Every structure is written in structure tokens, then in C-alpha cells.
Amino acid sequence: MSTLRINNKLELSPLSNSLKKTGFARWRYLFNARNSFSGEKASLFIELYLINPNLSPNEVIWSDPHEVPHFKDESQLYMPEEALSPHSYVAIRVGRYGLGGEVVQSFFPASSLCLSKSLLDVARGAFHLENEFLSGMAEDEEKYASWQLKIEKLCQFAPGKMQKDMYWGVPAVRCFISGDLQLCGETYLVEPGTSFGYVDKLWGKDYPYPFFHLSCSHISSIITGKPLVNGAFAVQGVYRDSFALFTEIDTIKLCRPRVKNKSNFGCVVMDNKVHWTVSVPFHHHLIDIDIFCPTDEMSVRAYSCPSNPREELQVLGGSTGTGELRLYRKIKKKRLELIEHAILQDVRCEYGGRHQSENL
């Protein structure tokens, strides 16, 4: 089966039976755009998040009495419970990266999600993915978002099993995205050549801890001074002290679903920046990635935990990371030959961990 067919099947596949009562799936679409009025650059995201669908397929369960979500269907009643129940819903989240970036989210019963061989749909159009087209809308009290996008996938990697009941796949480590997105009264235009799009899916019984993610397709060669049109990478972890790495640098494609031996990765705060490092040896190659992102250009997003309503995954993330990538070829006598040295821009970078809610 081709990688294209595998990733199309990945995007449109439901949770397995073992994950339907205690499990999650997150689809997300990341891309750059520009404000149609000011011309200002913006980094946007659209996420679809499903949690414990068989627990309460026809009713949204949200167990935090201090933060009641806005329900699209007003007939759905929220009933706080003394004994907290695990969450069960499907949510659409749309927003802009960065401190103070607007976010709009809508919640629906899990049964609102429809999956088939050709489409992914929530509530008959609130989120609709079919072939190359993604459309939808989200409402959150007085905030509103809508989008009409076309996605042309250029480089894909098949899904991998990170550990028991935990998976990650990348339907598009780089893609052209075009169209427009309305967000809180602003219109953003998405253009293929500057969108630097990215699509992935993460699913399982729980999240990887600590949460570690890097992805980028805005890459330019220092050696030639030209953009690397066929250049992209994505890193996801951490899974029992390992992580996954997919890389494409011109004609060289390197894939490690589980990186363990002789690898190095880290994330530390340095003054007003966060610093990510990744170093991975392959049989004939070695890749080093070094990323920085200003903390004032990052924001925190939270995800409900499938098994424990008192816990959530909190992720500090940004999309303005910059840095460098070096690709080496191994030659005799343990020597390395530098075959690419590249500048990285618009890197999506995230780091996170568990958080126990003090309100519950």
C-alpha cells in the first residue's frame, strides 16, 4: 500500500475498540497566513480532538464546574457531578499561535463525529474533511471562526507505534494549503507558497510525557543560499525515553519511528527563550537540530486526560522557532562529512507535561 493511501486511511480511521472508552485522538492542521487588512503574518491552527467516545456518545461530559464549555447544541445540559467522571466529547479548536492569540472552540457529543473511507465530518459540517478540502466553523460564546481550505500533501510519513496503545502519524510533514480563515472578526488569507503547512494525528490511551514536538518545512540551505523546496522534518515524543523522527532533505529521507540508542534530545529554558536540541544517528547519516523560540511568542494549550478528569496535558507551544539543521554522512574511521547545513524558520515547537487541576 502506498504512503499516500496509508495516510489517507490514517486520517479517516476511528479509534480502535480498546481505546473507545479510555482513549483520545487529535487531528491538527498547522499553517501560516496573512491578515487581509494589515498584511501581518499569522500562524494558525485547526484541531479536532476526540476523547473517550463510547463513554457518553450522545452527551458531552465535561467535569470541571468552574469552566463550562459553550455547546453548539443548546439542548445539551451540563450537570456537574460530585464524583467526577472522565471526559467524553469531540471538540473543534481554531486559533492563532502566540501570547494573546485568539482561540475559538466548540464541543459536541462524540456521536457527532462521522468517519468513512472518504470523509471526516462533525455535526454535519462543523468540521468537514473530504479529499483535499477542509471546511468548517466553530463558535464559543461571542467568538466565531470559519474556514475554507484546500490541502495539497507533498511529503508524508506512515504512522508508527511509539509504545503500547500510543501512536503518531504524519499525513503531511509538508503541504501547500490555500484558502481563507475567518477568526474573531479578522480574515486571514492562506497562500500555497508561504503556508508551510503541516498535518499530523496523535492517538492512544494517554499522552507522551514529557510532551516534545518539533516540525518545520521552511528550510533554506546555507551552503547553496537557496530554499530547500524538498525539505522538512517532524519530531514527536517522549515515549519511554525515546522519540520519533521523520526527515526529508532533498533526496535523502530518514525515518526512525523509535529513536533510542546513541540519540540526544532536550528542552531547556534560557532567559526569555526555550531551547530544543535533537541529535540522531542513522546507519549512514547523522542529523543535528538546534531550535530557539521566544517565550513571549508562545502560549499554553490544555488537553483533557482520558483516564483522569483531574489531570490535563499542558503544552507550551509556538510557531516562530528559528535554528539550524546539520546533516552529515558517515565515512570511514568514524569521520563525518557535512552534506547540508540549513537555516530553519517558522518552526512549530512544543514542550509540556501533566498538570493536576487545583479547582477539582
CSV table of C-alpha atoms in Angstrom, one decimal:
chain,number,residue,atom,x,y,z
A,1,MET,CA,0.0,0.0,0.0
A,2,SER,CA,1.4,3.4,-0.9
A,3,THR,CA,2.3,6.0,1.7
A,4,LEU,CA,-0.5,8.3,0.3
A,5,ARG,CA,-3.1,5.6,0.8
A,6,ILE,CA,-1.8,4.7,4.3
A,7,ASN,CA,-2.0,8.3,5.4
A,8,ASN,CA,-5.4,8.9,3.9
A,9,LYS,CA,-6.6,5.8,5.8
A,10,LEU,CA,-4.9,7.1,8.9
A,11,GLU,CA,-6.7,10.5,8.8
A,12,LEU,CA,-10.1,8.8,8.3
A,13,SER,CA,-9.7,5.9,10.7
A,14,PRO,CA,-11.6,5.8,14.1
A,15,LEU,CA,-10.2,4.7,17.4
A,16,SER,CA,-9.8,1.0,17.9
A,17,ASN,CA,-12.2,-0.7,20.2
A,18,SER,CA,-9.7,-0.8,23.0
A,19,LEU,CA,-9.4,3.0,23.0
A,20,LYS,CA,-13.0,4.0,22.7
A,21,LYS,CA,-13.8,4.0,26.4
A,22,THR,CA,-10.4,5.3,27.5
A,23,GLY,CA,-8.5,6.9,24.8
A,24,PHE,CA,-8.1,10.0,22.6
A,25,ALA,CA,-7.3,11.1,19.1
A,26,ARG,CA,-6.1,14.5,18.0
A,27,TRP,CA,-6.0,15.7,14.3
A,28,ARG,CA,-4.4,19.0,13.6
A,29,TYR,CA,-3.6,21.3,10.7
A,30,LEU,CA,-1.0,24.0,11.1
A,31,PHE,CA,-0.2,26.7,8.6
A,32,ASN,CA,0.9,30.3,8.0
A,33,ALA,CA,-1.4,33.0,6.7
A,34,ARG,CA,-1.5,36.8,6.4
A,35,ASN,CA,-4.1,39.3,7.7
A,36,SER,CA,-6.1,40.5,4.7
A,37,PHE,CA,-6.3,44.1,6.2
A,38,SER,CA,-2.9,44.7,7.8
A,39,GLY,CA,-0.8,42.2,5.8
A,40,GLU,CA,0.6,40.9,9.1
A,41,LYS,CA,1.8,37.3,9.2
A,42,ALA,CA,0.0,34.9,11.4
A,43,SER,CA,0.5,31.2,12.3
A,44,LEU,CA,-2.9,29.4,12.6
A,45,PHE,CA,-4.1,26.0,13.7
A,46,ILE,CA,-7.2,23.9,13.4
A,47,GLU,CA,-7.6,20.9,15.8
A,48,LEU,CA,-10.1,18.2,16.1
A,49,TYR,CA,-10.0,16.4,19.5
A,50,LEU,CA,-11.9,13.2,20.4
A,51,ILE,CA,-11.9,11.7,23.9
A,52,ASN,CA,-13.5,8.6,25.3
A,53,PRO,CA,-16.2,8.4,22.6
A,54,ASN,CA,-18.0,5.3,23.9
A,55,LEU,CA,-18.2,6.6,27.5
A,56,SER,CA,-21.0,9.1,26.6
A,57,PRO,CA,-21.6,9.0,22.9
A,58,ASN,CA,-24.8,11.2,23.0
A,59,GLU,CA,-24.0,13.7,25.7
A,60,VAL,CA,-21.0,15.9,26.4
A,61,ILE,CA,-19.3,15.1,29.7
A,62,TRP,CA,-17.2,17.9,31.0
A,63,SER,CA,-16.4,17.5,34.6
A,64,ASP,CA,-14.9,20.9,35.6
A,65,PRO,CA,-17.7,23.0,37.2
A,66,HIS,CA,-15.5,26.2,37.1
A,67,GLU,CA,-15.3,26.2,33.3
A,68,VAL,CA,-18.4,25.3,31.4
A,69,PRO,CA,-17.7,24.9,27.6
A,70,HIS,CA,-20.0,26.5,25.1
A,71,PHE,CA,-22.2,23.9,23.5
A,72,LYS,CA,-23.3,24.2,19.9
A,73,ASP,CA,-26.4,22.2,20.7
A,74,GLU,CA,-28.2,24.2,23.4
A,75,SER,CA,-30.3,21.1,24.3
A,76,GLN,CA,-27.2,19.5,25.8
A,77,LEU,CA,-27.4,20.2,29.5
A,78,TYR,CA,-24.3,20.4,31.7
A,79,MET,CA,-24.7,18.6,35.0
A,80,PRO,CA,-21.8,18.9,37.5
A,81,GLU,CA,-21.2,15.7,39.3
A,82,GLU,CA,-19.8,15.3,42.8
A,83,ALA,CA,-17.9,12.2,41.7
A,84,LEU,CA,-16.0,13.4,38.7
A,85,SER,CA,-16.4,11.4,35.5
A,86,PRO,CA,-13.8,11.1,32.7
A,87,HIS,CA,-14.5,13.5,29.9
A,88,SER,CA,-16.3,12.4,26.7
A,89,TYR,CA,-16.8,14.7,23.7
A,90,VAL,CA,-15.5,15.8,20.4
A,91,ALA,CA,-14.1,19.3,20.2
A,92,ILE,CA,-13.1,21.7,17.4
A,93,ARG,CA,-10.4,24.2,18.3
A,94,VAL,CA,-9.3,27.0,16.0
A,95,GLY,CA,-6.8,29.7,16.8
A,96,ARG,CA,-3.7,31.8,16.3
A,97,TYR,CA,-0.4,30.9,17.9
A,98,GLY,CA,1.3,33.3,20.3
A,99,LEU,CA,0.7,35.1,23.5
A,100,GLY,CA,-2.8,36.6,23.4
A,101,GLY,CA,-3.7,34.7,20.2
A,102,GLU,CA,-7.4,34.2,19.8
A,103,VAL,CA,-8.8,30.7,20.2
A,104,VAL,CA,-12.4,29.5,19.4
A,105,GLN,CA,-13.6,26.1,20.4
A,106,SER,CA,-16.9,24.2,20.1
A,107,PHE,CA,-17.9,21.0,21.9
A,108,PHE,CA,-20.2,18.2,20.6
A,109,PRO,CA,-21.3,14.7,21.7
A,110,ALA,CA,-18.9,12.1,20.4
A,111,SER,CA,-21.6,10.6,18.2
A,112,SER,CA,-21.5,13.8,16.1
A,113,LEU,CA,-18.3,12.5,14.6
A,114,CYS,CA,-18.7,10.6,11.3
A,115,LEU,CA,-15.9,8.7,9.7
A,116,SER,CA,-15.9,6.8,6.4
A,117,LYS,CA,-13.5,5.8,3.7
A,118,SER,CA,-13.9,9.2,2.0
A,119,LEU,CA,-14.7,11.8,4.7
A,120,LEU,CA,-14.3,13.0,8.3
A,121,ASP,CA,-17.2,15.1,9.5
A,122,VAL,CA,-18.5,16.6,12.8
A,123,ALA,CA,-22.1,17.7,13.2
A,124,ARG,CA,-22.8,17.8,9.5
A,125,GLY,CA,-20.3,20.4,8.5
A,126,ALA,CA,-18.9,22.0,11.7
A,127,PHE,CA,-15.7,20.2,10.7
A,128,HIS,CA,-15.6,18.6,7.2
A,129,LEU,CA,-12.6,16.9,5.6
A,130,GLU,CA,-13.1,15.3,2.2
A,131,ASN,CA,-10.4,14.6,-0.4
A,132,GLU,CA,-8.2,17.7,-0.4
A,133,PHE,CA,-10.8,20.1,1.1
A,134,LEU,CA,-11.2,21.1,4.7
A,135,SER,CA,-14.0,23.4,5.8
A,136,GLY,CA,-15.9,24.2,9.0
A,137,MET,CA,-16.9,26.6,11.7
A,138,ALA,CA,-16.6,27.0,15.4
A,139,GLU,CA,-18.4,29.2,18.0
A,140,ASP,CA,-17.5,30.0,21.5
A,141,GLU,CA,-19.9,32.4,23.2
A,142,GLU,CA,-19.4,35.6,21.1
A,143,LYS,CA,-16.4,34.4,19.3
A,144,TYR,CA,-16.6,32.8,15.8
A,145,ALA,CA,-14.4,31.1,13.3
A,146,SER,CA,-14.9,29.6,9.8
A,147,TRP,CA,-12.6,28.3,7.1
A,148,GLN,CA,-12.4,27.0,3.5
A,149,LEU,CA,-9.1,25.4,2.7
A,150,LYS,CA,-7.5,23.2,0.1
A,151,ILE,CA,-4.7,20.9,1.2
A,152,GLU,CA,-2.1,19.5,-1.3
A,153,LYS,CA,0.1,17.0,0.5
A,154,LEU,CA,3.7,16.9,-0.7
A,155,CYS,CA,5.6,14.7,1.8
A,156,GLN,CA,4.1,12.1,4.0
A,157,PHE,CA,5.2,9.5,6.6
A,158,ALA,CA,3.4,6.4,7.6
A,159,PRO,CA,2.1,6.1,11.2
A,160,GLY,CA,4.2,4.3,13.8
A,161,LYS,CA,3.6,2.6,17.2
A,162,MET,CA,5.5,4.5,19.8
A,163,GLN,CA,4.7,2.2,22.6
A,164,LYS,CA,1.7,0.1,23.7
A,165,ASP,CA,-1.5,1.9,22.9
A,166,MET,CA,0.3,5.1,21.7
A,167,TYR,CA,0.6,6.1,18.1
A,168,TRP,CA,1.7,9.1,15.9
A,169,GLY,CA,1.4,9.6,12.2
A,170,VAL,CA,2.1,12.5,9.8
A,171,PRO,CA,-0.3,12.6,6.8
A,172,ALA,CA,1.7,15.7,5.6
A,173,VAL,CA,5.0,16.8,7.1
A,174,ARG,CA,4.9,19.5,4.4
A,175,CYS,CA,2.0,20.6,2.3
A,176,PHE,CA,0.5,23.5,0.3
A,177,ILE,CA,-2.6,25.0,1.9
A,178,SER,CA,-4.7,27.6,0.2
A,179,GLY,CA,-8.0,29.4,1.0
A,180,ASP,CA,-9.1,31.7,3.8
A,181,LEU,CA,-9.9,31.6,7.5
A,182,GLN,CA,-12.2,33.9,9.5
A,183,LEU,CA,-11.2,34.3,13.2
A,184,CYS,CA,-12.8,36.7,15.7
A,185,GLY,CA,-13.7,39.3,13.0
A,186,GLU,CA,-10.4,39.1,11.1
A,187,THR,CA,-9.8,37.5,7.7
A,188,TYR,CA,-6.7,35.6,7.1
A,189,LEU,CA,-5.5,34.6,3.6
A,190,VAL,CA,-3.7,31.3,3.2
A,191,GLU,CA,-1.4,31.1,0.1
A,192,PRO,CA,0.3,27.9,-1.0
A,193,GLY,CA,3.9,29.1,-1.3
A,194,THR,CA,4.0,30.7,2.1
A,195,SER,CA,1.6,28.4,4.0
A,196,PHE,CA,4.3,25.9,5.1
A,197,GLY,CA,1.5,23.5,6.1
A,198,TYR,CA,1.7,20.6,8.4
A,199,VAL,CA,-0.8,17.8,9.3
A,200,ASP,CA,-0.4,15.1,12.0
A,201,LYS,CA,-2.5,12.8,14.1
A,202,LEU,CA,-1.7,11.6,17.6
A,203,TRP,CA,-3.8,8.9,19.4
A,204,GLY,CA,-3.8,6.4,22.2
A,205,LYS,CA,-4.7,5.7,25.8
A,206,ASP,CA,-2.6,8.6,27.1
A,207,TYR,CA,-0.2,11.3,26.0
A,208,PRO,CA,3.6,11.0,25.9
A,209,TYR,CA,5.2,12.6,28.9
A,210,PRO,CA,7.1,14.8,28.7
A,211,PHE,CA,5.4,16.1,25.6
A,212,PHE,CA,8.1,17.1,23.0
A,213,HIS,CA,7.4,18.2,19.4
A,214,LEU,CA,9.2,20.0,16.6
A,215,SER,CA,8.2,20.4,12.9
A,216,CYS,CA,9.3,22.6,10.1
A,217,SER,CA,9.2,22.9,6.3
A,218,HIS,CA,10.6,26.4,5.9
A,219,ILE,CA,14.2,25.5,5.3
A,220,SER,CA,17.0,27.2,3.4
A,221,SER,CA,20.5,25.9,2.7
A,222,ILE,CA,23.4,27.9,4.0
A,223,ILE,CA,25.7,26.0,1.6
A,224,THR,CA,23.8,27.0,-1.6
A,225,GLY,CA,21.9,30.0,-0.3
A,226,LYS,CA,18.7,28.7,-1.8
A,227,PRO,CA,15.4,27.4,-0.2
A,228,LEU,CA,15.2,23.6,0.3
A,229,VAL,CA,12.0,23.0,-1.6
A,230,ASN,CA,12.1,19.3,-0.7
A,231,GLY,CA,13.0,19.9,3.0
A,232,ALA,CA,11.0,19.1,6.1
A,233,PHE,CA,11.2,17.3,9.4
A,234,ALA,CA,9.0,16.3,12.4
A,235,VAL,CA,9.9,15.1,15.8
A,236,GLN,CA,7.4,13.7,18.4
A,237,GLY,CA,7.9,12.3,21.9
A,238,VAL,CA,8.8,11.4,24.5
A,239,TYR,CA,8.0,7.6,24.6
A,240,ARG,CA,9.8,5.8,27.4
A,241,ASP,CA,13.0,7.8,26.8
A,242,SER,CA,12.6,7.6,23.0
A,243,PHE,CA,11.0,9.7,20.3
A,244,ALA,CA,10.1,9.5,16.6
A,245,LEU,CA,11.8,11.4,13.8
A,246,PHE,CA,10.9,11.9,10.2
A,247,THR,CA,13.2,13.9,7.9
A,248,GLU,CA,13.3,14.9,4.3
A,249,ILE,CA,16.4,16.8,3.0
A,250,ASP,CA,16.3,16.9,-0.8
A,251,THR,CA,16.6,13.3,-2.0
A,252,ILE,CA,17.5,11.9,1.5
A,253,LYS,CA,14.6,10.7,3.6
A,254,LEU,CA,15.3,9.4,7.1
A,255,CYS,CA,12.7,7.8,9.3
A,256,ARG,CA,13.1,6.5,12.9
A,257,PRO,CA,9.7,5.5,14.5
A,258,ARG,CA,11.5,4.9,17.8
A,259,VAL,CA,14.9,6.6,18.4
A,260,LYS,CA,16.8,5.2,21.4
A,261,ASN,CA,20.4,4.2,21.0
A,262,LYS,CA,23.1,7.0,21.0
A,263,SER,CA,20.5,9.7,20.4
A,264,ASN,CA,20.2,13.0,22.3
A,265,PHE,CA,17.3,15.4,22.8
A,266,GLY,CA,16.4,18.1,25.3
A,267,CYS,CA,14.4,21.2,26.0
A,268,VAL,CA,15.6,23.9,28.5
A,269,VAL,CA,14.5,27.5,29.3
A,270,MET,CA,17.3,30.0,28.7
A,271,ASP,CA,16.4,33.6,29.9
A,272,ASN,CA,13.5,34.6,27.7
A,273,LYS,CA,13.8,31.7,25.2
A,274,VAL,CA,13.2,28.0,25.1
A,275,HIS,CA,15.9,25.8,23.5
A,276,TRP,CA,15.3,22.4,21.8
A,277,THR,CA,18.0,20.1,20.7
A,278,VAL,CA,17.9,16.8,18.8
A,279,SER,CA,20.8,14.6,17.6
A,280,VAL,CA,20.0,11.3,15.9
A,281,PRO,CA,22.5,8.8,14.3
A,282,PHE,CA,21.4,6.7,11.3
A,283,HIS,CA,23.3,3.8,9.7
A,284,HIS,CA,24.9,6.2,7.1
A,285,HIS,CA,23.9,9.6,8.4
A,286,LEU,CA,23.7,11.8,11.5
A,287,ILE,CA,21.3,14.7,11.9
A,288,ASP,CA,21.5,17.6,14.4
A,289,ILE,CA,18.7,20.1,15.0
A,290,ASP,CA,19.0,23.2,17.2
A,291,ILE,CA,15.9,25.4,17.8
A,292,PHE,CA,15.1,28.5,19.9
A,293,CYS,CA,11.7,30.2,20.4
A,294,PRO,CA,11.0,33.4,22.4
A,295,THR,CA,8.7,32.7,25.4
A,296,ASP,CA,6.7,35.9,24.7
A,297,GLU,CA,5.7,34.4,21.3
A,298,MET,CA,4.4,31.2,22.9
A,299,SER,CA,1.2,30.2,24.6
A,300,VAL,CA,-0.2,27.3,26.6
A,301,ARG,CA,-2.9,24.9,25.4
A,302,ALA,CA,-4.5,22.2,27.6
A,303,TYR,CA,-5.9,18.8,26.7
A,304,SER,CA,-8.1,16.7,29.0
A,305,CYS,CA,-6.6,13.3,30.1
A,306,PRO,CA,-8.7,10.3,29.0
A,307,SER,CA,-8.5,8.3,32.3
A,308,ASN,CA,-8.3,11.0,34.9
A,309,PRO,CA,-10.6,14.1,34.8
A,310,ARG,CA,-8.4,15.8,37.4
A,311,GLU,CA,-5.4,15.8,35.1
A,312,GLU,CA,-4.6,17.5,31.8
A,313,LEU,CA,-1.8,17.8,29.4
A,314,GLN,CA,-0.5,21.4,29.3
A,315,VAL,CA,1.7,22.3,26.3
A,316,LEU,CA,3.7,25.4,25.9
A,317,GLY,CA,3.9,26.0,22.1
A,318,GLY,CA,4.9,28.5,19.5
A,319,SER,CA,5.4,28.6,15.7
A,320,THR,CA,8.1,31.2,15.4
A,321,GLY,CA,11.0,29.0,16.3
A,322,THR,CA,14.3,29.5,14.5
A,323,GLY,CA,17.5,27.5,14.3
A,324,GLU,CA,19.8,25.3,12.3
A,325,LEU,CA,19.9,21.8,10.9
A,326,ARG,CA,23.0,19.9,10.0
A,327,LEU,CA,23.0,16.7,8.1
A,328,TYR,CA,26.2,14.6,8.0
A,329,ARG,CA,27.3,11.5,6.0
A,330,LYS,CA,29.3,8.9,7.9
A,331,ILE,CA,32.6,8.0,6.2
A,332,LYS,CA,35.4,5.7,7.2
A,333,LYS,CA,37.3,5.9,10.5
A,334,LYS,CA,34.3,7.4,12.3
A,335,ARG,CA,34.6,10.6,10.4
A,336,LEU,CA,31.7,12.8,9.4
A,337,GLU,CA,31.2,14.8,6.2
A,338,LEU,CA,28.8,17.7,6.3
A,339,ILE,CA,26.4,17.4,3.4
A,340,GLU,CA,23.8,20.0,4.4
A,341,HIS,CA,23.7,23.0,6.8
A,342,ALA,CA,20.4,24.8,6.8
A,343,ILE,CA,18.6,27.7,8.4
A,344,LEU,CA,15.2,26.9,9.9
A,345,GLN,CA,12.3,29.3,10.2
A,346,ASP,CA,8.7,29.1,11.3
A,347,VAL,CA,9.5,26.0,13.4
A,348,ARG,CA,6.5,24.7,15.4
A,349,CYS,CA,7.9,23.8,18.8
A,350,GLU,CA,6.2,22.4,21.9
A,351,TYR,CA,7.0,21.1,25.3
A,352,GLY,CA,4.6,20.1,28.0
A,353,GLY,CA,3.6,17.8,30.9
A,354,ARG,CA,0.9,16.7,33.3
A,355,HIS,CA,-1.0,19.2,35.4
A,356,GLN,CA,-3.2,18.5,38.4
A,357,SER,CA,-6.1,20.9,38.4
A,358,GLU,CA,-6.4,22.7,41.7
A,359,ASN,CA,-10.0,23.6,41.1
A,360,LEU,CA,-11.3,20.0,41.1
